[in-house]
Short mmCIF file of C-alpha atoms in Angstrom, two decimals:
data_model
loop_
_atom_site.label_atom_id
_atom_site.label_comp_id
_atom_site.label_asym_id
_atom_site.label_seq_id
_atom_site.Cartn_x
_atom_site.Cartn_y
_atom_site.Cartn_z
CA MET A 1270 -0.39 -0.24 0.04
CA ALA A 1271 1.28 3.06 -1.81
CA VAL A 1272 1.96 6.57 1.61
CA GLN A 1273 -0.79 8.41 -0.39
CA ASP A 1274 -3.17 5.67 0.35
CA VAL A 1275 -3.34 6.14 3.44
CA LEU A 1276 -4.19 9.75 4.01
CA ALA A 1277 -7.12 11.58 4.69
CA PRO A 1278 -9.55 12.52 1.74
CA GLY A 1279 -8.11 15.22 -0.17
CA ALA A 1280 -4.50 15.53 1.18
CA GLY A 1281 -3.64 15.00 -1.70
CA ASP A 1282 -5.19 17.58 -4.34
CA PRO A 1283 -2.77 20.38 -5.22
CA PRO A 1284 -2.51 23.59 -4.03
CA ALA A 1285 -4.45 26.73 -6.74
CA PRO A 1286 -2.33 27.11 -9.32
CA GLY A 1287 -1.28 31.30 -8.78
CA PRO A 1288 1.81 33.37 -7.43
CA ALA A 1289 3.67 31.78 -4.78
CA ALA A 1290 2.89 31.86 -1.48
CA GLY A 1291 4.96 34.21 1.00
CA ALA A 1292 7.53 32.32 2.95
CA ARG A 1293 6.63 33.82 6.44
CA GLY A 1294 3.11 33.62 5.61
CA VAL A 1295 2.95 29.50 5.20
CA TRP A 1296 5.35 29.41 8.55
CA ARG A 1297 3.06 31.45 10.48
CA ARG A 1298 0.11 28.68 9.67
CA LEU A 1299 2.37 26.01 9.87
CA ARG A 1300 2.94 26.52 13.94
CA THR A 1301 -0.23 27.12 14.53
CA ARG A 1302 -0.80 23.26 13.72
CA PRO A 1303 0.38 20.95 16.77
CA SER A 1304 0.43 17.87 14.49
CA ALA A 1305 3.32 20.10 12.55
CA VAL A 1306 5.26 21.42 14.74
CA VAL A 1307 5.37 18.04 16.57
CA ALA A 1308 6.34 15.95 13.60
CA GLY A 1309 8.78 18.62 11.94
CA ALA A 1310 10.26 18.26 15.68
CA VAL A 1311 10.04 14.66 15.65
CA LEU A 1312 12.54 15.13 11.81
CA ALA A 1313 14.20 17.33 12.99
CA ALA A 1314 16.23 15.30 15.58
CA LEU A 1315 15.78 12.50 13.08
CA LEU A 1316 17.99 14.54 11.13
CA LEU A 1317 19.93 15.48 13.43
CA ALA A 1318 20.60 12.06 15.09
CA ALA A 1319 21.98 10.67 12.03
CA LEU A 1320 23.98 14.16 10.82
CA ALA A 1321 25.47 13.47 13.78
CA ALA A 1322 26.20 9.92 13.35
CA PRO A 1323 30.17 9.49 13.89
CA LEU A 1324 29.53 11.88 17.21
CA LEU A 1325 26.35 10.03 19.27
CA THR A 1326 28.58 6.34 18.19
CA ALA A 1327 31.80 8.31 19.29
CA VAL A 1328 30.58 9.61 22.72
CA SER A 1329 28.28 5.87 23.31
CA GLY A 1330 32.42 4.53 21.92
CA GLN A 1331 30.62 2.05 19.93
CA ASP A 1332 30.14 1.73 16.14
CA PRO A 1333 28.21 0.22 13.56
CA TYR A 1334 30.92 -2.31 11.70
CA THR A 1335 32.73 -4.80 15.16
CA TYR A 1336 31.17 -8.04 16.45
CA HIS A 1337 31.75 -8.32 19.83
CA ASP A 1338 31.02 -12.55 19.71
CA GLU A 1339 31.40 -12.06 23.20
CA LEU A 1340 28.05 -10.66 23.71
CA VAL A 1341 25.65 -13.70 22.01
CA ASN A 1342 24.56 -16.55 23.21
CA SER A 1343 26.45 -19.27 20.66
CA ALA A 1344 24.34 -22.17 22.64
CA SER A 1345 20.89 -20.58 22.08
CA GLY A 1346 21.63 -19.05 17.96
CA GLY A 1347 22.99 -15.96 19.03
CA ALA A 1348 20.88 -14.08 20.87
CA PRO A 1349 22.11 -11.96 23.24
CA HIS A 1350 22.50 -12.04 26.68
CA GLY A 1351 20.33 -9.25 28.88
CA ALA A 1352 17.10 -8.39 28.98
CA PHE A 1353 15.71 -6.38 26.34
CA GLY A 1354 18.94 -7.11 23.45
CA GLY A 1355 21.61 -6.33 25.65
CA ILE A 1356 20.36 -3.41 26.88
CA SER A 1357 23.53 -1.99 29.28
CA GLY A 1358 25.55 1.17 29.41
CA THR A 1359 27.70 0.37 27.21
CA HIS A 1360 25.29 -0.65 24.61
CA TRP A 1361 22.07 1.52 24.96
CA LEU A 1362 19.92 -0.16 22.81
CA GLY A 1363 21.21 -3.10 22.85
CA VAL A 1364 23.27 -5.50 20.37
CA GLU A 1365 22.44 -6.93 16.93
CA PRO A 1366 21.62 -11.05 17.42
CA GLY A 1367 23.96 -13.26 15.51
CA THR A 1368 26.71 -10.71 15.46
CA GLY A 1369 26.93 -8.32 18.01
CA ARG A 1370 26.90 -5.26 16.94
CA ASP A 1371 25.85 -2.49 18.84
CA LEU A 1372 22.21 -1.82 18.22
CA PHE A 1373 22.35 1.88 19.01
CA ALA A 1374 25.59 2.63 15.84
CA ARG A 1375 23.82 0.62 13.42
CA LEU A 1376 20.07 2.24 13.73
CA VAL A 1377 21.49 6.56 13.93
CA TYR A 1378 24.30 5.07 10.71
CA GLY A 1379 20.51 3.31 9.12
CA ALA A 1380 18.84 6.88 9.39
CA ARG A 1381 22.03 8.76 7.31
CA VAL A 1382 21.15 5.53 4.10
CA SER A 1383 17.96 6.22 3.98
CA LEU A 1384 17.38 9.59 4.37
CA LEU A 1385 20.02 10.34 1.65
CA VAL A 1386 18.88 7.66 -0.80
CA ALA A 1387 15.50 8.69 -0.04
CA ALA A 1388 15.80 12.63 -1.45
CA GLY A 1389 18.28 11.92 -3.55
CA ALA A 1390 15.51 9.71 -5.52
CA LEU A 1391 13.29 13.12 -4.56
CA LEU A 1392 15.16 15.31 -6.05
CA LEU A 1393 15.85 13.41 -9.07
CA GLN A 1394 11.89 13.19 -9.70
CA VAL A 1395 11.45 16.49 -9.44
CA LEU A 1396 14.30 17.88 -11.72
CA ILE A 1397 12.69 15.09 -14.10
CA GLY A 1398 9.10 15.74 -13.37
CA VAL A 1399 9.01 19.42 -13.80
CA SER A 1400 11.03 19.94 -16.99
CA VAL A 1401 9.09 16.26 -18.79
CA GLY A 1402 6.10 18.37 -17.14
CA LEU A 1403 6.58 22.21 -18.20
CA ALA A 1404 7.79 21.03 -21.73
CA ALA A 1405 4.58 18.45 -22.35
CA ALA A 1406 2.46 21.89 -21.52
CA LEU A 1407 4.88 24.60 -23.50
CA GLY A 1408 5.28 22.76 -26.16
CA ASN A 1409 3.18 21.79 -29.22
CA ARG A 1410 1.09 19.05 -30.16
CA TRP A 1411 2.98 16.07 -31.06
CA ALA A 1412 5.16 17.03 -27.96
CA ASP A 1413 2.24 17.32 -25.07
CA GLN A 1414 0.96 14.01 -27.06
CA VAL A 1415 4.73 11.72 -26.38
CA LEU A 1416 4.99 13.36 -23.43
CA SER A 1417 2.29 12.67 -21.83
CA ARG A 1418 2.24 8.36 -23.29
CA ILE A 1419 6.16 8.34 -22.01
CA THR A 1420 4.53 9.64 -18.56
CA ASP A 1421 1.49 7.92 -18.73
CA VAL A 1422 3.78 5.05 -19.40
CA MET A 1423 6.05 5.46 -16.13
CA VAL A 1424 2.90 5.86 -14.41
CA ALA A 1425 1.22 2.19 -15.11
CA LEU A 1426 5.08 0.57 -14.75
CA PRO A 1427 4.66 -1.89 -11.54
CA MET A 1428 7.95 0.68 -10.00
CA LEU A 1429 8.38 -2.78 -7.01
CA VAL A 1430 9.15 -4.70 -9.73
CA LEU A 1431 11.20 -2.94 -12.18
CA ALA A 1432 13.25 -1.97 -9.33
CA ILE A 1433 14.03 -5.46 -8.57
CA ALA A 1434 14.67 -5.73 -12.06
CA LEU A 1435 16.82 -3.04 -11.95
CA THR A 1436 19.01 -3.71 -9.31
CA THR A 1437 19.68 -7.21 -9.56
CA VAL A 1438 21.75 -6.68 -12.65
CA VAL A 1439 23.74 -4.43 -11.86
CA PRO A 1440 27.57 -5.24 -11.04
CA GLU A 1441 28.13 -5.79 -7.33
CA ASP A 1442 30.74 -2.73 -6.75
CA PHE A 1443 28.47 0.06 -7.93
CA PRO A 1444 27.71 1.76 -4.56
CA ARG A 1445 24.75 0.72 -4.08
CA PRO A 1446 23.15 4.07 -2.35
CA LEU A 1447 23.53 5.65 -5.59
CA LEU A 1448 22.22 2.42 -7.55
CA LEU A 1449 19.18 3.22 -5.43
CA ILE A 1450 18.74 6.88 -6.17
CA LEU A 1451 19.14 6.18 -9.62
CA VAL A 1452 16.20 3.64 -10.19
CA MET A 1453 14.17 5.94 -7.32
CA GLY A 1454 14.49 9.05 -9.44
CA ALA A 1455 13.93 7.39 -13.02
CA LEU A 1456 11.32 5.25 -12.12
CA ASN A 1457 9.02 7.56 -9.85
CA TRP A 1458 8.78 10.73 -12.00
CA GLY A 1459 6.12 10.18 -13.01
CA GLY A 1460 3.35 11.74 -11.45
CA THR A 1461 5.52 15.13 -10.34
CA SER A 1462 5.39 15.92 -14.64
CA ARG A 1463 0.88 14.89 -14.32
CA LEU A 1464 1.09 17.35 -11.25
CA VAL A 1465 2.87 19.70 -12.93
CA ARG A 1466 1.69 19.68 -16.61
CA ALA A 1467 -2.27 20.07 -15.81
CA GLN A 1468 -0.71 23.06 -13.08
CA THR A 1469 1.45 24.96 -16.47
CA LEU A 1470 -1.88 24.25 -19.26
CA THR A 1471 -4.20 26.35 -16.40
CA LEU A 1472 -1.07 28.59 -15.52
CA ARG A 1473 -1.35 29.15 -18.78
CA ARG A 1474 -4.12 30.99 -19.75
CA LEU A 1475 -3.78 33.63 -16.24
CA ASP A 1476 -3.84 37.41 -16.57
CA PHE A 1477 0.05 37.61 -14.36
CA VAL A 1478 1.66 35.08 -17.04
CA ALA A 1479 -0.54 36.82 -20.19
CA ALA A 1480 0.61 40.52 -19.23
CA ALA A 1481 4.66 38.68 -18.56
CA ARG A 1482 4.22 37.98 -22.45
CA LEU A 1483 2.74 41.41 -23.06
CA GLY A 1484 5.48 42.87 -21.80
CA GLY A 1485 7.69 41.87 -24.10
CA SER A 1486 9.15 38.51 -22.09
CA GLY A 1487 10.71 35.78 -23.42
CA PRO A 1488 9.20 31.75 -23.45
CA LEU A 1489 12.41 31.45 -21.11
CA ARG A 1490 11.85 34.15 -18.95
CA VAL A 1491 8.32 33.55 -18.41
CA VAL A 1492 8.43 30.21 -17.03
CA ARG A 1493 12.18 31.07 -14.53
CA ARG A 1494 10.23 34.31 -13.49
CA GLU A 1495 6.24 33.56 -13.39
CA MET A 1496 5.38 29.91 -13.63
CA LEU A 1497 8.39 29.17 -11.75
CA PRO A 1498 7.63 30.05 -8.53
CA SER A 1499 3.83 29.76 -9.12
CA LEU A 1500 4.45 25.61 -9.70
CA ALA A 1501 6.38 25.44 -6.08
CA ALA A 1502 4.03 25.16 -3.68
CA PRO A 1503 2.27 21.88 -5.30
CA VAL A 1504 5.15 20.92 -6.10
CA ILE A 1505 6.40 20.97 -2.42
CA THR A 1506 3.24 19.33 -1.63
CA HIS A 1507 3.59 17.29 -3.83
CA ALA A 1508 7.51 16.71 -2.73
CA ALA A 1509 6.57 16.13 0.69
CA ILE A 1510 4.37 13.96 0.38
CA LEU A 1511 6.18 11.77 -2.49
CA LEU A 1512 9.65 11.40 0.45
CA PRO A 1513 7.90 8.69 2.83
CA SER A 1514 6.83 6.69 -0.25
CA ASN A 1515 10.67 7.37 -1.15
CA ILE A 1516 11.68 6.28 2.16
CA VAL A 1517 9.66 2.83 2.23
CA LEU A 1518 10.99 1.88 -1.27
CA GLU A 1519 14.02 2.02 0.20
CA ALA A 1520 13.68 0.25 2.19
CA SER A 1521 11.17 -2.49 0.79
CA LEU A 1522 14.12 -3.03 -1.76
CA SER A 1523 16.97 -3.23 0.99
CA PHE A 1524 13.87 -5.70 3.25
CA LEU A 1525 14.44 -8.06 -0.06
CA GLY A 1526 17.89 -7.93 -0.26
CA ILE A 1527 18.19 -6.47 -3.02
CA GLY A 1528 19.08 -2.48 -1.94
CA VAL A 1529 21.92 -1.57 0.83
CA LYS A 1530 24.53 -4.82 0.91
CA PRO A 1531 26.11 -5.74 4.65
CA PRO A 1532 27.61 -4.88 6.04
CA THR A 1533 26.40 -0.65 5.97
CA PRO A 1534 23.66 -0.19 7.57
CA ALA A 1535 19.70 0.20 6.98
CA TRP A 1536 16.49 -0.20 8.05
CA GLY A 1537 14.88 -2.34 6.05
CA GLN A 1538 17.68 -4.55 6.03
CA MET A 1539 18.17 -4.96 9.86
CA LEU A 1540 14.19 -5.66 9.27
CA SER A 1541 15.29 -8.66 6.53
CA THR A 1542 17.25 -9.86 9.57
CA ALA A 1543 15.39 -9.71 11.93
CA THR A 1544 12.41 -10.82 10.59
CA THR A 1545 14.39 -14.97 12.64
CA TRP A 1546 15.07 -13.56 15.96
CA PHE A 1547 11.46 -12.03 16.62
CA ARG A 1548 10.65 -14.65 18.74
CA ALA A 1549 14.42 -14.61 20.90
CA ASP A 1550 15.14 -11.65 20.14
CA PRO A 1551 12.46 -8.69 20.16
CA MET A 1552 14.08 -5.22 19.98
CA TYR A 1553 15.62 -6.12 17.01
CA VAL A 1554 12.45 -6.10 15.01
CA LEU A 1555 10.81 -3.55 17.15
CA LEU A 1556 13.21 -0.52 17.07
CA PRO A 1557 14.04 -0.84 13.76
CA SER A 1558 9.97 -1.23 13.03
CA GLY A 1559 9.23 1.94 15.10
CA LEU A 1560 11.88 3.63 13.92
CA LEU A 1561 11.00 3.49 9.97
CA PHE A 1562 7.09 3.76 11.62
CA VAL A 1563 7.73 7.05 13.39
CA THR A 1564 9.51 8.38 10.12
CA VAL A 1565 6.91 7.66 7.65
CA LEU A 1566 4.51 9.40 9.90
CA ALA A 1567 6.27 12.02 10.76
CA PHE A 1568 6.58 13.45 7.41
CA THR A 1569 2.77 11.97 6.06
CA VAL A 1570 1.73 14.61 8.63
CA LEU A 1571 4.05 17.08 7.09
CA GLY A 1572 3.64 17.11 4.50
CA ASP A 1573 -0.52 17.69 4.69
CA ALA A 1574 -0.05 20.84 6.91
CA VAL A 1575 2.42 22.00 4.10
CA ARG A 1576 0.10 20.91 1.22
CA THR A 1577 -2.68 23.33 3.94
CA ALA A 1578 -0.37 26.19 5.14
CA LEU A 1579 0.41 26.82 0.67
CA ASP A 1580 -3.11 26.30 -0.56
CA PRO A 1581 -4.98 29.35 0.56
CA ARG A 1582 -8.25 27.74 -0.14
CA GLU A 1583 -7.32 26.05 2.81
CA ALA A 1584 -6.33 28.58 5.12
CA SER A 1585 -9.44 30.54 2.78
CA ARG A 1586 -11.67 27.67 5.02
CA LEU A 1587 -10.07 27.75 7.85
CA ARG A 1588 -10.41 31.69 9.30
CA VAL A 1589 -14.13 31.11 7.63
CA GLY A 1590 -14.57 28.15 9.87
CA THR A 1591 -13.20 29.84 12.61
CA ARG A 1592 -15.22 32.74 13.02
CA LYS A 1593 -17.99 31.31 12.65
CA GLU A 1594 -17.40 29.13 15.49
CA LYS A 1595 -16.85 32.48 17.72
CA THR A 1596 -19.67 33.34 16.59
CA ARG A 1597 -21.93 30.62 17.81
CA GLY A 1598 -19.71 30.53 21.13
#
């Protein structure tokens, strides 16, 4: 199930096209939503932990690669010694079954991989999608038909199956995070292209774009000065919803064993090995799956808040609703 399928009705609708909303006004609207503030704080803490992973692991005195055979019970198949997966003052979240590697270090380094792959793929998806969407909307009828059919094919393709096929034929020595970024970005730009094309076709008929053309601005200047700022709101909204989908896809590929390869830590890869340990060491299953769930949920909540803050129609409805409640009171 895609992340978009669990959003509230209307959560994926793009804002109305028009002049870009002021950053100060968007920030003010976001601050009035407690859910957005909490989601932003969670994501900021996660991003900070990922960026400071070397510092955090140095403070704990551990790293994500060192084996500690003395911390696992070979007689029981490799389950960690002690309660809750071997939690101690040295190993804050316990150790990995079978290897004894520090779980806290692997989780924070795994966050680096998950966020890097998801963000890198998102940048590539937005770049391709915006370029193709603008070319389809502003080109002639033949270009529009060709690019629109290509976009339809990309949207209809079973992305997970195709990503599995592409990642399995690439040589093993190719950097896997870079491979995931390229594959995910090259396969999942169709939705962005459709959104940009539809919004651009609407923008072409608006007065401020027509005024820029009558003022002597060339096509490139009109796109750069008028259309791109107006497309920022719907594209940012779509990107905020697309990012958690990328995180889930990266975790799925790593879970299937064709994403990030050991010993590089990744949440999906940890979940893949955790399936054999859920009885002997539940913490090894709960920690990466819990982090993955919280991250996707926070991005989804923040994406919905961004959509509301960037949508003038939604903001107007909220103001009208508030005034009605005050009048009734």
